[in-house]
PDB file of C-alpha atoms in Angstrom:
ATOM      1  CA  MET A   1     114.282  16.111   1.804  1.00  0.00           C
ATOM      2  CA  HIS A   2     112.368  19.014   1.903  1.00  0.00           C
ATOM      3  CA  ILE A   3     113.717  22.492   0.983  1.00  0.00           C
ATOM      4  CA  SER A   4     111.761  25.230   1.402  1.00  0.00           C
ATOM      5  CA  GLY A   5     113.085  28.674  -0.401  1.00  0.00           C
ATOM      6  CA  HIS A   6     113.201  30.952  -2.772  1.00  0.00           C
ATOM      7  CA  GLY A   7     113.373  30.084  -6.254  1.00  0.00           C
ATOM      8  CA  TYR A   8     114.641  32.014  -9.108  1.00  0.00           C
ATOM      9  CA  TYR A   9     114.284  31.549 -12.758  1.00  0.00           C
ATOM     10  CA  ASP A  10     117.324  33.108 -14.992  1.00  0.00           C
ATOM     11  CA  ARG A  11     115.101  33.250 -18.686  1.00  0.00           C
ATOM     12  CA  LYS A  12     118.010  34.768 -20.451  1.00  0.00           C
ATOM     13  CA  ARG A  13     120.632  32.296 -19.340  1.00  0.00           C
ATOM     14  CA  ASN A  14     117.430  30.112 -19.435  1.00  0.00           C
ATOM     15  CA  ILE A  15     118.750  27.723 -15.756  1.00  0.00           C
ATOM     16  CA  ALA A  16     116.647  28.007 -12.426  1.00  0.00           C
ATOM     17  CA  GLY A  17     117.213  26.906  -9.048  1.00  0.00           C
ATOM     18  CA  LEU A  18     117.383  28.759  -4.889  1.00  0.00           C
ATOM     19  CA  MET A  19     118.377  31.940  -3.570  1.00  0.00           C
ATOM     20  CA  VAL A  20     120.717  30.940  -1.321  1.00  0.00           C
ATOM     21  CA  GLY A  21     121.214  34.974   0.584  1.00  0.00           C
ATOM     22  CA  ASN A  22     122.396  36.316  -2.148  1.00  0.00           C
ATOM     23  CA  GLU A  23     123.534  33.192  -4.343  1.00  0.00           C
ATOM     24  CA  PHE A  24     122.297  30.965  -7.054  1.00  0.00           C
ATOM     25  CA  TRP A  25     122.384  27.587  -6.267  1.00  0.00           C
ATOM     26  CA  MET A  26     121.247  25.235  -8.893  1.00  0.00           C
ATOM     27  CA  ALA A  27     122.991  22.225  -7.211  1.00  0.00           C
ATOM     28  CA  ASP A  28     125.360  21.958  -9.967  1.00  0.00           C
ATOM     29  CA  GLU A  29     128.463  20.730  -7.849  1.00  0.00           C
ATOM     30  CA  ASN A  30     129.880  17.128  -9.159  1.00  0.00           C
ATOM     31  CA  ASP A  31     130.560  16.185  -4.222  1.00  0.00           C
ATOM     32  CA  TYR A  32     127.381  14.994  -3.119  1.00  0.00           C
ATOM     33  CA  ARG A  33     124.278  12.438  -2.627  1.00  0.00           C
ATOM     34  CA  VAL A  34     120.614  13.298  -2.471  1.00  0.00           C
ATOM     35  CA  PRO A  35     118.148  11.042  -0.410  1.00  0.00           C
ATOM     36  CA  ALA A  36     115.668   9.802  -3.219  1.00  0.00           C
ATOM     37  CA  VAL A  37     112.660  11.837  -2.739  1.00  0.00           C
ATOM     38  CA  VAL A  38     113.505  15.884  -2.354  1.00  0.00           C
ATOM     39  CA  ILE A  39     110.299  18.392  -1.833  1.00  0.00           C
ATOM     40  CA  LEU A  40     111.089  21.552  -3.514  1.00  0.00           C
ATOM     41  CA  SER A  41     108.287  24.019  -1.715  1.00  0.00           C
ATOM     42  CA  ALA A  42     109.546  27.444  -4.104  1.00  0.00           C
ATOM     43  CA  CYS A  43     108.609  29.402  -6.461  1.00  0.00           C
ATOM     44  CA  HIS A  44     109.539  27.571 -10.816  1.00  0.00           C
ATOM     45  CA  VAL A  45     112.708  26.092 -10.051  1.00  0.00           C
ATOM     46  CA  SER A  46     111.616  23.328 -12.779  1.00  0.00           C
ATOM     47  CA  PRO A  47     109.882  25.303 -15.478  1.00  0.00           C
ATOM     48  CA  ARG A  48     108.761  23.671 -18.676  1.00  0.00           C
ATOM     49  CA  GLY A  49     109.035  24.567 -22.178  1.00  0.00           C
ATOM     50  CA  SER A  50     112.157  25.402 -23.528  1.00  0.00           C
ATOM     51  CA  GLY A  51     114.713  22.896 -22.042  1.00  0.00           C
ATOM     52  CA  THR A  52     115.536  25.021 -18.986  1.00  0.00           C
ATOM     53  CA  VAL A  53     118.529  22.915 -16.583  1.00  0.00           C
ATOM     54  CA  ASN A  54     117.110  22.735 -13.873  1.00  0.00           C
ATOM     55  CA  ILE A  55     117.348  21.630  -9.972  1.00  0.00           C
ATOM     56  CA  ALA A  56     115.093  19.753 -10.565  1.00  0.00           C
ATOM     57  CA  ASP A  57     116.656  17.376 -12.855  1.00  0.00           C
ATOM     58  CA  MET A  58     120.101  18.645 -11.146  1.00  0.00           C
ATOM     59  CA  PHE A  59     118.878  16.353  -8.046  1.00  0.00           C
ATOM     60  CA  VAL A  60     117.736  13.594  -9.996  1.00  0.00           C
ATOM     61  CA  ARG A  61     121.996  14.189 -11.375  1.00  0.00           C
ATOM     62  CA  ALA A  62     122.824  13.062  -8.092  1.00  0.00           C
ATOM     63  CA  GLY A  63     120.860  10.447  -6.656  1.00  0.00           C
ATOM     64  CA  ALA A  64     117.518  11.573  -6.242  1.00  0.00           C
ATOM     65  CA  GLU A  65     114.608   9.028  -7.373  1.00  0.00           C
ATOM     66  CA  ALA A  66     111.966  11.576  -7.509  1.00  0.00           C
ATOM     67  CA  VAL A  67     111.799  14.869  -7.686  1.00  0.00           C
ATOM     68  CA  LEU A  68     108.846  17.223  -6.761  1.00  0.00           C
ATOM     69  CA  GLY A  69     109.389  20.855  -8.514  1.00  0.00           C
ATOM     70  CA  THR A  70     106.854  24.016 -10.019  1.00  0.00           C
ATOM     71  CA  PHE A  71     106.291  25.486 -13.120  1.00  0.00           C
ATOM     72  CA  ILE A  72     105.336  28.796 -11.843  1.00  0.00           C
ATOM     73  CA  PRO A  73     105.493  30.600  -9.486  1.00  0.00           C
ATOM     74  CA  ILE A  74     103.387  29.260  -6.227  1.00  0.00           C
ATOM     75  CA  ASN A  75     101.717  30.927  -3.284  1.00  0.00           C
ATOM     76  CA  ALA A  76     103.458  30.214   0.191  1.00  0.00           C
ATOM     77  CA  LYS A  77     100.088  30.297   2.144  1.00  0.00           C
ATOM     78  CA  ARG A  78      98.414  27.591  -1.037  1.00  0.00           C
ATOM     79  CA  ASN A  79     101.766  25.692  -1.190  1.00  0.00           C
ATOM     80  CA  MET A  80     102.230  25.540   3.060  1.00  0.00           C
ATOM     81  CA  ILE A  81      98.954  23.493   3.031  1.00  0.00           C
ATOM     82  CA  PHE A  82      99.029  21.576  -0.103  1.00  0.00           C
ATOM     83  CA  ILE A  83     101.835  19.905   0.984  1.00  0.00           C
ATOM     84  CA  ASN A  84     101.163  19.622   4.773  1.00  0.00           C
ATOM     85  CA  ARG A  85      98.391  17.440   2.990  1.00  0.00           C
ATOM     86  CA  PHE A  86     101.016  16.034   0.987  1.00  0.00           C
ATOM     87  CA  TYR A  87     103.007  15.179   4.585  1.00  0.00           C
ATOM     88  CA  THR A  88      99.541  13.786   6.118  1.00  0.00           C
ATOM     89  CA  TYR A  89      98.764  11.050   3.219  1.00  0.00           C
ATOM     90  CA  ILE A  90     103.033   9.823   4.406  1.00  0.00           C
ATOM     91  CA  ALA A  91     101.987   9.240   7.714  1.00  0.00           C
ATOM     92  CA  GLU A  92      98.754   7.710   7.766  1.00  0.00           C
ATOM     93  CA  ALA A  93     100.485   4.913   5.716  1.00  0.00           C
ATOM     94  CA  GLN A  94     103.281   4.727   8.312  1.00  0.00           C
ATOM     95  CA  LYS A  95     100.891   4.686  11.321  1.00  0.00           C
ATOM     96  CA  GLY A  96      99.119   1.571   9.011  1.00  0.00           C
ATOM     97  CA  SER A  97      97.248   3.486   6.461  1.00  0.00           C
ATOM     98  CA  ARG A  98      96.920   1.356   3.107  1.00  0.00           C
ATOM     99  CA  GLN A  99      94.742   3.777   1.427  1.00  0.00           C
ATOM    100  CA  TYR A 100      97.803   4.920  -0.923  1.00  0.00           C
ATOM    101  CA  LYS A 101     100.795   2.437  -1.752  1.00  0.00           C
ATOM    102  CA  THR A 102     102.924   4.489  -3.844  1.00  0.00           C
ATOM    103  CA  LEU A 103     104.393   8.126  -3.251  1.00  0.00           C
ATOM    104  CA  SER A 104     102.728   8.172  -7.521  1.00  0.00           C
ATOM    105  CA  GLU A 105      98.878   7.271  -6.326  1.00  0.00           C
ATOM    106  CA  MET A 106      99.309   9.063  -3.031  1.00  0.00           C
ATOM    107  CA  TRP A 107     100.193  11.920  -4.881  1.00  0.00           C
ATOM    108  CA  THR A 108      97.613  11.795  -7.132  1.00  0.00           C
ATOM    109  CA  GLY A 109      94.903  11.462  -4.821  1.00  0.00           C
ATOM    110  CA  VAL A 110      96.334  14.663  -2.614  1.00  0.00           C
ATOM    111  CA  VAL A 111      96.293  16.554  -6.101  1.00  0.00           C
ATOM    112  CA  ALA A 112      92.639  15.555  -6.647  1.00  0.00           C
ATOM    113  CA  THR A 113      91.126  16.399  -3.386  1.00  0.00           C
ATOM    114  CA  ASN A 114      92.978  19.549  -3.200  1.00  0.00           C
ATOM    115  CA  ALA A 115      91.270  21.696  -5.642  1.00  0.00           C
ATOM    116  CA  ILE A 116      88.752  22.398  -2.511  1.00  0.00           C
ATOM    117  CA  HIS A 117      91.669  24.253  -0.237  1.00  0.00           C
ATOM    118  CA  GLU A 118      92.433  26.262  -3.238  1.00  0.00           C
ATOM    119  CA  ILE A 119      88.515  27.447  -4.051  1.00  0.00           C
ATOM    120  CA  ALA A 120      88.794  28.176  -0.284  1.00  0.00           C
ATOM    121  CA  GLU A 121      91.777  29.982  -0.330  1.00  0.00           C
ATOM    122  CA  THR A 122      89.880  32.489  -2.663  1.00  0.00           C
ATOM    123  CA  SER A 123      87.280  33.762  -0.690  1.00  0.00           C
ATOM    124  CA  LYS A 124      87.047  34.262   2.820  1.00  0.00           C
ATOM    125  CA  LYS A 125      83.241  34.006   3.819  1.00  0.00           C
ATOM    126  CA  PHE A 126      83.423  30.577   1.344  1.00  0.00           C
ATOM    127  CA  PHE A 127      86.237  29.417   4.010  1.00  0.00           C
ATOM    128  CA  ASP A 128      83.875  30.548   6.707  1.00  0.00           C
ATOM    129  CA  TRP A 129      81.058  28.567   5.609  1.00  0.00           C
ATOM    130  CA  ILE A 130      83.228  25.670   4.138  1.00  0.00           C
ATOM    131  CA  TRP A 131      85.037  25.033   7.556  1.00  0.00           C
ATOM    132  CA  GLY A 132      81.847  26.057   9.492  1.00  0.00           C
ATOM    133  CA  LEU A 133      78.446  23.564  11.079  1.00  0.00           C
ATOM    134  CA  ASN A 134      75.892  21.825   8.798  1.00  0.00           C
ATOM    135  CA  SER A 135      72.269  21.340  10.250  1.00  0.00           C
ATOM    136  CA  LYS A 136      73.906  17.797  11.002  1.00  0.00           C
ATOM    137  CA  GLY A 137      76.662  19.552  13.188  1.00  0.00           C
ATOM    138  CA  LYS A 138      78.806  18.252  11.055  1.00  0.00           C
ATOM    139  CA  ILE A 139      82.380  20.911   9.578  1.00  0.00           C
ATOM    140  CA  ARG A 140      81.502  21.242   5.563  1.00  0.00           C
ATOM    141  CA  MET A 141      85.090  20.196   4.377  1.00  0.00           C
ATOM    142  CA  MET A 142      84.657  17.004   6.710  1.00  0.00           C
ATOM    143  CA  ASP A 143      81.777  16.047   5.314  1.00  0.00           C
ATOM    144  CA  PHE A 144      82.070  17.040   2.044  1.00  0.00           C
ATOM    145  CA  ALA A 145      86.287  15.171   2.261  1.00  0.00           C
ATOM    146  CA  MET A 146      85.172  11.992   3.834  1.00  0.00           C
ATOM    147  CA  GLU A 147      81.693  11.234   1.867  1.00  0.00           C
ATOM    148  CA  ARG A 148      79.996  13.519  -0.566  1.00  0.00           C
ATOM    149  CA  SER A 149      83.519  12.916  -3.582  1.00  0.00           C
ATOM    150  CA  VAL A 150      84.429   9.638  -2.085  1.00  0.00           C
ATOM    151  CA  GLY A 151      84.423   8.221  -5.410  1.00  0.00           C
ATOM    152  CA  ARG A 152      83.466  11.788  -7.729  1.00  0.00           C
ATOM    153  CA  LEU A 153      86.261  13.504  -8.958  1.00  0.00           C
ATOM    154  CA  ARG A 154      87.923  12.272 -12.052  1.00  0.00           C
ATOM    155  CA  GLY A 155      91.606  13.327 -12.391  1.00  0.00           C
ATOM    156  CA  SER A 156      91.293  15.264 -15.395  1.00  0.00           C
ATOM    157  CA  THR A 157      87.631  17.190 -14.275  1.00  0.00           C
ATOM    158  CA  VAL A 158      88.354  17.472 -10.422  1.00  0.00           C
ATOM    159  CA  TYR A 159      87.595  21.474 -10.395  1.00  0.00           C
ATOM    160  CA  ALA A 160      83.891  20.759 -12.232  1.00  0.00           C
ATOM    161  CA  ASP A 161      83.142  17.571 -10.535  1.00  0.00           C
ATOM    162  CA  THR A 162      85.033  19.760  -7.467  1.00  0.00           C
ATOM    163  CA  ILE A 163      82.320  22.372  -7.618  1.00  0.00           C
ATOM    164  CA  LEU A 164      79.405  19.858  -8.332  1.00  0.00           C
ATOM    165  CA  VAL A 165      79.999  18.945  -4.857  1.00  0.00           C
ATOM    166  CA  VAL A 166      79.636  22.098  -3.460  1.00  0.00           C
ATOM    167  CA  LYS A 167      76.459  22.893  -5.519  1.00  0.00           C
ATOM    168  CA  GLU A 168      74.311  20.183  -3.992  1.00  0.00           C
ATOM    169  CA  MET A 169      75.759  21.287  -0.425  1.00  0.00           C
ATOM    170  CA  LEU A 170      74.294  24.860  -1.209  1.00  0.00           C
ATOM    171  CA  HIS A 171      71.276  23.650  -2.082  1.00  0.00           C
ATOM    172  CA  GLU A 172      70.044  21.285   0.519  1.00  0.00           C
ATOM    173  CA  GLU A 173      71.168  24.269   2.500  1.00  0.00           C
ATOM    174  CA  GLY A 174      68.280  26.340   0.921  1.00  0.00           C
ATOM    175  CA  LEU A 175      71.765  28.751  -0.276  1.00  0.00           C
ATOM    176  CA  ASP A 176      71.131  28.530  -4.125  1.00  0.00           C
ATOM    177  CA  GLY A 177      73.578  31.085  -5.606  1.00  0.00           C
ATOM    178  CA  LYS A 178      75.226  31.906  -3.133  1.00  0.00           C
ATOM    179  CA  PHE A 179      79.128  32.465  -3.680  1.00  0.00           C
ATOM    180  CA  ASP A 180      78.940  31.958  -7.394  1.00  0.00           C
ATOM    181  CA  ASP A 181      80.676  34.935  -8.101  1.00  0.00           C
ATOM    182  CA  ILE A 182      82.977  31.948  -7.708  1.00  0.00           C
ATOM    183  CA  LEU A 183      81.722  29.290  -8.104  1.00  0.00           C
ATOM    184  CA  ASN A 184      80.269  30.165 -11.977  1.00  0.00           C
ATOM    185  CA  GLN A 185      83.292  33.059 -12.977  1.00  0.00           C
ATOM    186  CA  LYS A 186      86.248  30.103 -11.864  1.00  0.00           C
ATOM    187  CA  ASN A 187      87.679  33.459  -9.962  1.00  0.00           C
ATOM    188  CA  TYR A 188      90.606  30.920  -7.817  1.00  0.00           C
ATOM    189  CA  PHE A 189      93.426  29.289  -9.396  1.00  0.00           C
ATOM    190  CA  PRO A 190      94.443  26.029  -9.840  1.00  0.00           C
ATOM    191  CA  GLU A 191      97.538  25.927  -8.602  1.00  0.00           C
ATOM    192  CA  SER A 192      97.777  22.120  -8.025  1.00  0.00           C
ATOM    193  CA  LEU A 193      98.022  21.442 -11.378  1.00  0.00           C
ATOM    194  CA  PHE A 194     101.366  23.220 -11.878  1.00  0.00           C
ATOM    195  CA  TYR A 195     103.671  20.688  -9.761  1.00  0.00           C
ATOM    196  CA  GLN A 196     104.744  18.088 -11.551  1.00  0.00           C
ATOM    197  CA  TRP A 197     107.148  15.094 -10.173  1.00  0.00           C
ATOM    198  CA  ILE A 198     109.754  13.813 -12.675  1.00  0.00           C
ATOM    199  CA  GLY A 199     112.099  10.370 -11.992  1.00  0.00           C
ATOM    200  CA  PHE A 200     110.249   7.380 -10.462  1.00  0.00           C
ATOM    201  CA  PRO A 201     107.400   8.317  -7.795  1.00  0.00           C
ATOM    202  CA  GLU A 202     105.533   5.005  -9.235  1.00  0.00           C
ATOM    203  CA  ASN A 203     109.115   2.919  -7.415  1.00  0.00           C
ATOM    204  CA  ILE A 204     108.566   4.310  -3.830  1.00  0.00           C
ATOM    205  CA  PHE A 205     106.774   2.432  -1.278  1.00  0.00           C
ATOM    206  CA  LEU A 206     104.896   4.805   1.642  1.00  0.00           C
ATOM    207  CA  TYR A 207     104.864   1.234   3.521  1.00  0.00           C
ATOM    208  CA  ASP A 208     106.521  -2.201   3.602  1.00  0.00           C
ATOM    209  CA  ILE A 209     103.615  -4.151   0.891  1.00  0.00           C
ATOM    210  CA  ASN A 210     106.211  -7.191   2.524  1.00  0.00           C
ATOM    211  CA  GLU A 211     103.933  -6.352   5.615  1.00  0.00           C
ATOM    212  CA  GLN A 212     101.507  -8.787   7.255  1.00  0.00           C
ATOM    213  CA  ASN A 213      98.148  -6.473   6.689  1.00  0.00           C
TER     214      ASN A 213
END
């Protein structure tokens, strides 16, 4: 189940949920059940640190095995790109891809490769360059994703690793120093790190593991 809407975090009452029209809703009723996986594309629906009673936890109580929520306000366009990539990997698994077995594994991969998209959204000039063609006629973003970055993006240093690969690509084109205002000063926000799964996404398989390859 995917819910895209406006999140609301009431700091005074320490509760977080969704705005449905002009009404606040946090799924705290007891008369319904939800699917195994719930995706919440909304701002700060599951803030942590203050013991917030929130809609993500309520969905787990209502029967969800895994719920994706957000700690903070999120950018709608970046969320769209992020979640589209998320569903693309699910679709590929349904078509036969065996790159990721579980929802947890797939999410780790999506986050690890999302840094380049977040950086691209920071600057139109960088966006145009990374989505343009290199001297071999390849789209640089595809070159980055399918070849350059493979096996080089570590979870703990994914942004630094991404920037290193991008700088190598710039160097090969004689563009050393270009986009340093973004790459060196870190004028981007690592929004994907502020999403969180609660529950057990490792228990959700993307395909039938009993199928014969």
